[in-house]
Amino acid sequence: MTTTQAVDDDVIHGEWHVRYTYSVGKVAGTFFAALREGRILASRCSDSGLVYLPPRAYCERSFQPCDGWVEAGLAGEIEAATIVTAAFEHLPPPPYAIAYVRLDGVSTAMVNFVRGLALSDVPAAAARLRPGTRVNVVFGAQRAGRITDFHYELA
Amino acid sequence: MDVFVLGLALAPARTRAAGERLEEMVFTVTRAALDDAGVERAAIDQVTLAACDELDGRSISSMLLAMPAGAYLKDEMKCTDSGLTGLCLGATRLAAGPFGLGLVVSWNKSSTAPFEDVMRMRAEPFFTRPIGLNAAIADGLFAGAVAAAYGFSEHDATRQVLDNAARAARNPRAATKPAPSEQAIAASPYLAYPLRQGHRAPLSDGAVAMVLASGDWLARHPAARPLARIAGLGWSVASYQLGRERLAGLSSLHEASSRALGMAGIDLAALDVLELDSQTGWHDAAYRRVFAAADPAALSPSGGAFAQNPYFCTGLVGAAEAVLQTAQRAGPVQRPRPAWAAAQGAHGYAQQGQVVAVFERV
Amino acid sequence: MTQRNVAVVGVGQLPYRTHHADRTYVELAQDATLAALRHAGLAPDDVDAVVFSLAPTQFMGVNDADKWAVDAVWAQGKPFMRVSTGGATGGSAFQAAYQHIASGMFRCVLVVGADRVAETPDAQHVLNLIWDRFYEHDFALNTVTMTALAAQRYMHRYGVTEEQFARVVVRARRNAAGNPNAHLRKPVTVAEVMDSPRVSWPFKRFDICPRSSGAAAMVLCAGDMVARTRCTRPAWVRGASGISHSVFMGDRMTYWSDSEFADHDGFHHAAWAAYRQAGIVDPLRQIQVAEIYDPFSSFQFPQLESLGFCGRGAAAAISDAGGFDLDGGMLAVNPSGGTLCANPIGVTGLVRAADAALQIMGEAGANQVSNVHAAVATAIGGSTQFFTCTVLGDDHA
């Protein structure tokens, strides 16, 4: 972490960069390893029967450990979507679309970018992203074992 | 108060829990506490968390961690002072009603974040931060102040480190690490004079979960066997400004301790166990002076922070050790049939905030 | 259910602005404390314990800034703790203060906090960092996009339009004009809202709250201490609940969900828990004022429905017909102007409780609603996942 300071007339400027090392653990590690192979693995709780994406170590509802893996379908349905048209610092340049998609065979929805959609007319593009719309998972050529290895495209 | 500890669990103490995401650690310890109490999550009606966003490396860490702590669609609240403050809030919530059964969960993967950088950013930006203050420097100021006020020497600080480490070596719940030697401590560098690296309790990763029950709930569940009654709670805070009197006076510790003992209706001499959150040997010497009326053998049988030191929740680890003592479950560090056991915890620069919890055998 | 009756006897707020360049963070908290103590006719020595309301510290840039504020709010030598639940922080801190007294452990508690959201230009970056680092952080989620996702879902479910959200903004600004503490007090029209720059569909800039600085404080005491204060018409705490939900929004929007993300239905659980304590069985008949957490124009409809004031999907039509207006409506919703007109994040939930208490006390000034016997105050935090609901009333029977 570094901070820089400079004195103005009525304020003191400061900046803060903090480094962290987040342990991936076994569950996320399994998921990310599968992404490199172009597969999406969801965790399953046999107690509640729920299949989770993102994968979980435990089921929030049964409060038991998730005890199995299920291969998710590479297509699914939009549950919620938006088109970002404002520039936020440290976020991608607008416009872009994101959506929560429930992949086939999974109980929950997972967020990712929706690409390949014309966004110049925002209300028109929004109308193409209504809940229930089918999308496909598209993997990039380069896979780093990160969630950004894939995105969604309209089916 | 009419609030009881029904079950508890401690995460295995490790210098770095590398193979686990934080929420996996929190789920595992919470699940284990529920199993220890013999209750299911469905029976819980409130959850109280204690966590530090900056040490967890997240802007709002409870977003991700409330659910592994059992809070799915439960009444939940988080405080940020210390794990032991979380016990105070959780017990207060239970006493206020309409709750019967609560969880208190706290954690600190101190290996995740740069500890001293996080502490440094606790300094206000105008007068203190440009000079630079962090935990080591504040503790160095504290060590100098108590040395001047009470005549403590480096030898005293080293003695307390060695004594605590010897007790920690018998504690099966301690993080395993090489035993310190007098020579190694004397040879370790000064961090902020007179505090040496070797005087500090090493940080570790850890988590604690407790299941609390109200007296009403217990009356309705006669088969349940509580581990202890929470007899007294005291917490207090001192000035942010680190003057000599603020540093050496330990006013917030005196206040927290007298509130907790007063609520329990006992005096210090009645305590069979008092687990201390001594971040350095200097702290241990100073706390022992404050608690001089207690039996010296009662102080930190577990080895305290020198057994494990998940900094944010070390005080709550001490409370868990105290409860295990009243329940005769402390293993090799068990004291003979304690009737009263207590734990002390601290937080803030040079222990600005202090908390004391007193437990009674049931 | 609780051991003791608890009353709000003092409220202090500073005007909400983009900046308070004349005061430091701790001085803001101090000024609000002084105002609340004066309002109650009490002195710092009368306070037994302090609860500090402080959300993520990255906005104002000092970790654990509550400890810095200890001296300023006269907390030295007293039990003191900070409560932090994201955007719900102020709602949780108020409930913690209430529980301090209801437990029988304390007689008089100060709850205070401050925020300076505009101290950093990176506020939405901070709010991006709240998401899970592995799965969700990369997708430009922040409070704006997260809420846009819920709004899109709500519009799809109930056929609500952008113009209907815009009318919420028009009403909020009209109310804020009468609240000297509100940050945005200039009236706007539906056309102006619709023409403001698009941010994240369906939101335009005027659908979104400002970034505010300011402070709020409240003094609560046990029922048997009210006579010692200046307060002749206290606001009694009748019910309090704070329900938490999964961080994973994608768990809350499918066929297999227990609940519906777009409906804010954590409030269904929190409200009915609080109503049960308060003896409320018909919210629309028994509650006259709602001070609800609405940093976005889309927040009012699902929340009012989950709070039981109308059926699912019915709020927009009632809003269009003026049913939630300050006067003559069926329920006065955010007579203060609400969060759309001031959002000092770390105390926003406390401001809702403070404005609700002032309505019970009959001290809401130009925006006073007549014959207020009960009011509800809410707050929301995290990924629309922490829901606090507090019911205040003019008696404690």
Coordinates of N, CA and C in Angstrom, one line a residue, chain C residues 66-203:
Chain C
D66 N -14.8 5.7 13.8 CA -15.6 5.8 15.0 C -14.7 6.1 16.2
K67 N -13.5 5.4 16.2 CA -12.6 5.6 17.3 C -12.0 7.0 17.4
W68 N -11.8 7.6 16.2 CA -11.4 9.0 16.1 C -12.4 9.9 16.7
A69 N -13.7 9.5 16.6 CA -14.8 10.4 17.0 C -15.2 10.2 18.5
V70 N -14.5 9.3 19.2 CA -14.9 9.0 20.6 C -14.9 10.3 21.4
D71 N -13.8 11.1 21.4 CA -13.8 12.3 22.2 C -14.8 13.3 21.8
A72 N -15.0 13.4 20.5 CA -16.0 14.4 20.0 C -17.4 14.2 20.4
V73 N -17.8 12.9 20.6 CA -19.2 12.6 20.9 C -19.3 12.3 22.4
W74 N -18.4 12.7 23.2 CA -18.4 12.5 24.6 C -18.6 11.1 25.1
A75 N -17.9 10.2 24.3 CA -18.0 8.7 24.6 C -17.0 8.2 25.6
Q76 N -15.9 9.0 25.8 CA -14.9 8.6 26.7 C -15.4 8.0 28.0
G77 N -14.9 6.8 28.4 CA -15.3 6.2 29.7 C -16.7 5.6 29.6
K78 N -17.3 5.5 28.4 CA -18.6 4.9 28.3 C -18.6 3.7 27.4
P79 N -19.5 2.8 27.6 CA -19.7 1.7 26.6 C -20.0 2.3 25.3
F80 N -19.2 1.8 24.3 CA -19.3 2.4 22.9 C -19.1 1.3 21.9
M81 N -19.9 1.2 20.9 CA -19.6 0.3 19.8 C -20.1 0.8 18.5
R82 N -19.4 0.3 17.4 CA -19.9 0.7 16.1 C -20.6 -0.4 15.4
V83 N -21.8 0.0 14.9 CA -22.6 -1.0 14.1 C -22.4 -0.6 12.6
S84 N -22.3 -1.6 11.8 CA -22.0 -1.4 10.4 C -22.7 -2.5 9.5
T85 N -23.7 -2.2 8.8 CA -24.4 -3.2 7.9 C -24.6 -2.6 6.5
G86 N -23.6 -2.0 6.0 CA -23.7 -1.4 4.6 C -24.7 -0.2 4.6
G87 N -25.6 -0.2 3.6 CA -26.6 0.9 3.6 C -27.6 0.9 4.7
A88 N -27.7 -0.3 5.3 CA -28.7 -0.4 6.4 C -28.1 0.0 7.7
T89 N -26.8 0.5 7.7 CA -26.1 0.8 9.0 C -26.9 1.6 10.0
G90 N -27.5 2.7 9.5 CA -28.2 3.6 10.4 C -29.5 2.9 11.0
G91 N -30.1 2.1 10.2 CA -31.3 1.3 10.7 C -30.8 0.3 11.8
S92 N -29.7 -0.4 11.5 CA -29.2 -1.3 12.5 C -28.7 -0.6 13.7
A93 N -28.0 0.5 13.6 CA -27.5 1.2 14.7 C -28.6 1.7 15.6
F94 N -29.7 2.2 15.0 CA -30.8 2.6 15.8 C -31.4 1.4 16.6
Q95 N -31.5 0.3 15.9 CA -32.1 -0.9 16.6 C -31.1 -1.4 17.7
A96 N -29.8 -1.3 17.5 CA -28.9 -1.7 18.5 C -29.0 -0.8 19.8
A97 N -29.2 0.6 19.5 CA -29.4 1.5 20.6 C -30.7 1.1 21.4
Y98 N -31.7 0.8 20.6 CA -33.0 0.4 21.2 C -32.8 -0.8 22.1
Q99 N -32.0 -1.8 21.5 CA -31.8 -3.1 22.3 C -31.0 -2.9 23.5
H100 N -30.0 -1.9 23.4 CA -29.2 -1.6 24.6 C -30.2 -1.3 25.8
I101 N -31.2 -0.5 25.6 CA -32.1 -0.1 26.6 C -33.1 -1.2 27.0
A102 N -33.7 -1.8 25.9 CA -34.7 -2.8 26.1 C -34.2 -4.0 26.9
S103 N -32.8 -4.2 26.8 CA -32.2 -5.3 27.5 C -32.2 -5.1 29.0
G104 N -32.5 -3.8 29.4 CA -32.4 -3.5 30.9 C -31.0 -3.1 31.3
M105 N -30.0 -3.1 30.4 CA -28.7 -2.8 30.8 C -28.3 -1.3 30.9
F106 N -29.1 -0.5 30.1 CA -28.8 0.9 30.0 C -30.1 1.7 30.1
R107 N -30.0 3.0 30.5 CA -31.2 3.8 30.6 C -31.3 4.9 29.5
C108 N -30.1 5.3 29.0 CA -30.1 6.4 28.1 C -28.9 6.2 27.1
V109 N -29.2 6.1 25.8 CA -28.2 5.8 24.8 C -28.3 6.8 23.7
L110 N -27.1 7.2 23.3 CA -26.9 8.1 22.1 C -26.6 7.2 20.9
V111 N -27.2 7.4 19.8 CA -26.8 6.8 18.5 C -26.5 7.9 17.6
V112 N -25.3 7.9 17.0 CA -24.8 9.0 16.2 C -23.9 8.5 15.1
G113 N -23.8 9.3 14.1 CA -22.9 8.9 13.0 C -22.8 10.1 12.0
A114 N -21.8 10.0 11.1 CA -21.6 11.0 10.1 C -21.1 10.3 8.8
D115 N -21.2 11.0 7.7 CA -20.6 10.4 6.5 C -20.2 11.6 5.6
R116 N -19.2 11.3 4.8 CA -18.8 12.3 3.8 C -18.5 11.5 2.5
V117 N -19.6 11.2 1.8 CA -19.5 10.3 0.7 C -18.7 10.9 -0.4
A118 N -18.8 12.2 -0.5 CA -18.1 12.9 -1.6 C -16.6 13.2 -1.3
E119 N -16.1 12.7 -0.2 CA -14.7 12.9 0.1 C -13.8 12.1 -0.9
T120 N -14.4 11.1 -1.5 CA -13.6 10.4 -2.6 C -14.4 10.4 -3.9
P121 N -13.6 10.6 -5.0 CA -14.3 10.5 -6.3 C -14.5 9.0 -6.7
D122 N -14.1 8.1 -5.9 CA -14.1 6.7 -6.2 C -15.3 6.0 -5.5
A123 N -16.3 6.7 -5.1 CA -17.4 6.0 -4.3 C -18.0 4.8 -5.0
Q124 N -18.2 4.9 -6.3 CA -18.8 3.7 -7.0 C -17.8 2.6 -7.2
H125 N -16.5 3.0 -7.2 CA -15.4 2.0 -7.2 C -15.5 1.2 -5.9
V126 N -15.6 1.9 -4.8 CA -15.7 1.3 -3.5 C -16.9 0.3 -3.5
L127 N -18.0 0.8 -4.1 CA -19.2 0.0 -4.1 C -19.1 -1.1 -5.1
N128 N -18.1 -1.1 -6.0 CA -17.9 -2.3 -6.8 C -17.1 -3.3 -6.0
L129 N -16.3 -2.9 -5.1 CA -15.4 -3.8 -4.4 C -16.2 -4.5 -3.3
I130 N -17.5 -4.2 -3.1 CA -18.3 -5.0 -2.1 C -18.6 -6.4 -2.7
W131 N -18.4 -6.5 -4.0 CA -18.9 -7.8 -4.6 C -17.8 -8.9 -4.5
D132 N -18.3 -10.1 -4.6 CA -17.4 -11.3 -4.5 C -16.3 -11.1 -5.5
R133 N -15.1 -11.3 -5.0 CA -13.9 -11.1 -5.8 C -13.8 -12.0 -7.0
F134 N -14.3 -13.2 -6.8 CA -14.0 -14.3 -7.8 C -15.1 -14.3 -8.9
Y135 N -16.4 -14.1 -8.5 CA -17.5 -14.4 -9.4 C -18.2 -13.1 -9.9
E136 N -18.2 -12.1 -9.1 CA -19.1 -11.0 -9.5 C -18.5 -9.6 -9.6
H137 N -17.3 -9.5 -9.0 CA -16.6 -8.2 -9.0 C -16.3 -7.7 -10.4
D138 N -16.0 -8.6 -11.3 CA -15.5 -8.1 -12.7 C -16.6 -7.5 -13.5
F139 N -17.9 -7.7 -13.2 CA -19.0 -7.3 -14.1 C -19.6 -6.0 -13.8
A140 N -18.8 -5.0 -13.4 CA -19.2 -3.7 -13.3 C -20.4 -3.5 -12.4
L141 N -20.5 -4.5 -11.4 CA -21.6 -4.3 -10.5 C -21.2 -3.2 -9.5
N142 N -22.2 -2.3 -9.3 CA -22.1 -1.3 -8.2 C -23.5 -1.1 -7.8
T143 N -23.8 -0.1 -6.9 CA -25.1 0.0 -6.4 C -26.1 0.4 -7.5
V144 N -25.6 1.1 -8.5 CA -26.4 1.6 -9.6 C -26.8 0.4 -10.5
T145 N -25.8 -0.3 -11.0 CA -26.2 -1.4 -11.9 C -27.0 -2.5 -11.2
M146 N -26.6 -2.8 -9.9 CA -27.3 -3.8 -9.2 C -28.8 -3.5 -9.1
T147 N -29.1 -2.2 -8.8 CA -30.4 -1.8 -8.7 C -31.2 -1.7 -10.0
A148 N -30.4 -1.4 -11.0 CA -31.0 -1.3 -12.4 C -31.5 -2.7 -12.8
L149 N -30.7 -3.8 -12.4 CA -31.1 -5.1 -12.7 C -32.5 -5.5 -12.0
A150 N -32.6 -5.1 -10.7 CA -33.8 -5.3 -10.0 C -35.0 -4.5 -10.6
A151 N -34.7 -3.3 -11.0 CA -35.8 -2.4 -11.6 C -36.3 -3.0 -12.9
Q152 N -35.3 -3.5 -13.7 CA -35.7 -4.1 -15.0 C -36.7 -5.3 -14.8
R153 N -36.3 -6.1 -13.8 CA -37.1 -7.3 -13.4 C -38.5 -6.9 -12.9
Y154 N -38.5 -5.8 -12.1 CA -39.8 -5.4 -11.5 C -40.7 -4.8 -12.6
M155 N -40.1 -4.0 -13.6 CA -40.9 -3.5 -14.7 C -41.5 -4.6 -15.5
H156 N -40.7 -5.6 -15.7 CA -41.1 -6.8 -16.6 C -42.3 -7.5 -15.9
R157 N -42.1 -7.7 -14.6 CA -43.2 -8.5 -13.8 C -44.5 -7.7 -13.8
Y158 N -44.4 -6.4 -13.6 CA -45.7 -5.7 -13.2 C -46.1 -4.6 -14.3
G159 N -45.3 -4.5 -15.4 CA -45.7 -3.6 -16.4 C -45.5 -2.1 -16.0
V160 N -44.6 -1.9 -15.2 CA -44.3 -0.5 -14.7 C -43.4 0.2 -15.7
T161 N -43.6 1.5 -15.9 CA -42.9 2.3 -16.9 C -41.8 3.2 -16.2
E162 N -40.9 3.7 -17.1 CA -39.9 4.7 -16.6 C -40.6 6.0 -16.1
E163 N -41.7 6.4 -16.8 CA -42.4 7.6 -16.3 C -43.0 7.4 -14.9
Q164 N -43.5 6.2 -14.6 CA -44.0 6.0 -13.2 C -42.9 6.1 -12.2
F165 N -41.7 5.7 -12.5 CA -40.6 5.9 -11.6 C -40.3 7.4 -11.5
A166 N -40.4 8.1 -12.6 CA -40.1 9.5 -12.7 C -41.0 10.3 -11.8
R167 N -42.3 9.9 -11.7 CA -43.3 10.6 -10.8 C -42.9 10.4 -9.3
V168 N -42.2 9.4 -9.0 CA -41.7 9.2 -7.6 C -40.6 10.3 -7.3
V169 N -39.8 10.6 -8.3 CA -38.8 11.6 -8.1 C -39.4 13.0 -8.0
V170 N -40.4 13.2 -8.8 CA -41.1 14.5 -8.7 C -41.7 14.8 -7.3
R171 N -42.3 13.7 -6.8 CA -42.9 13.8 -5.5 C -41.9 14.0 -4.4
A172 N -40.8 13.3 -4.5 CA -39.7 13.4 -3.5 C -39.1 14.8 -3.5
R173 N -38.9 15.4 -4.7 CA -38.3 16.7 -4.7 C -39.3 17.8 -4.2
R174 N -40.6 17.6 -4.5 CA -41.6 18.5 -4.0 C -41.6 18.5 -2.4
N175 N -41.5 17.3 -1.8 CA -41.4 17.2 -0.4 C -40.1 17.8 0.2
A176 N -39.0 17.5 -0.5 CA -37.7 18.0 0.0 C -37.7 19.5 0.0
A177 N -38.4 20.1 -0.8 CA -38.4 21.6 -0.8 C -38.8 22.2 0.6
G178 N -39.6 21.4 1.3 CA -40.1 21.8 2.6 C -39.2 21.3 3.8
N179 N -38.1 20.6 3.4 CA -37.2 20.1 4.5 C -35.9 20.8 4.4
P180 N -35.6 21.6 5.4 CA -34.4 22.4 5.3 C -33.1 21.6 5.3
N181 N -33.2 20.3 5.8 CA -32.0 19.5 5.8 C -31.7 18.7 4.5
A182 N -32.7 18.7 3.6 CA -32.6 17.9 2.4 C -31.5 18.4 1.5
H183 N -30.9 17.6 0.7 CA -29.7 17.9 -0.1 C -30.2 18.5 -1.5
L184 N -31.1 17.8 -2.1 CA -31.7 18.2 -3.4 C -33.1 18.8 -3.1
R185 N -33.3 20.1 -3.2 CA -34.6 20.7 -2.9 C -35.2 21.4 -4.0
K186 N -34.7 21.3 -5.2 CA -35.2 22.0 -6.4 C -36.3 21.1 -7.0
P187 N -37.5 21.5 -7.2 CA -38.5 20.7 -7.9 C -38.1 20.4 -9.3
V188 N -38.5 19.2 -9.7 CA -38.3 18.8 -11.1 C -39.6 18.2 -11.7
T189 N -39.6 18.2 -13.0 CA -40.8 17.6 -13.7 C -40.5 16.2 -14.3
V190 N -41.6 15.5 -14.6 CA -41.4 14.2 -15.2 C -40.5 14.3 -16.5
A191 N -40.7 15.3 -17.3 CA -39.9 15.5 -18.5 C -38.5 15.7 -18.2
E192 N -38.2 16.5 -17.1 CA -36.8 16.7 -16.8 C -36.1 15.4 -16.3
V193 N -36.9 14.6 -15.6 CA -36.3 13.3 -15.2 C -36.0 12.4 -16.4
M194 N -37.0 12.4 -17.3 CA -36.9 11.5 -18.5 C -35.7 12.0 -19.4
D195 N -35.5 13.3 -19.4 CA -34.4 13.9 -20.3 C -33.1 13.9 -19.6
S196 N -32.9 13.5 -18.4 CA -31.6 13.6 -17.7 C -30.8 12.4 -18.3
P197 N -29.5 12.5 -18.3 CA -28.6 11.6 -19.0 C -28.8 10.1 -18.5
R198 N -28.8 9.2 -19.5 CA -29.0 7.8 -19.1 C -27.7 7.3 -18.4
V199 N -27.9 6.4 -17.4 CA -26.8 5.9 -16.6 C -26.7 4.4 -16.8
S200 N -27.7 3.7 -16.4 CA -27.8 2.3 -16.5 C -29.3 1.9 -16.7
W201 N -29.7 1.4 -17.8 CA -31.1 1.3 -18.1 C -31.8 0.5 -17.0
P202 N -32.9 1.0 -16.5 CA -33.8 2.1 -16.9 C -33.4 3.5 -16.2
F203 N -32.3 3.6 -15.5 CA -32.1 4.8 -14.7 C -31.5 5.9 -15.5

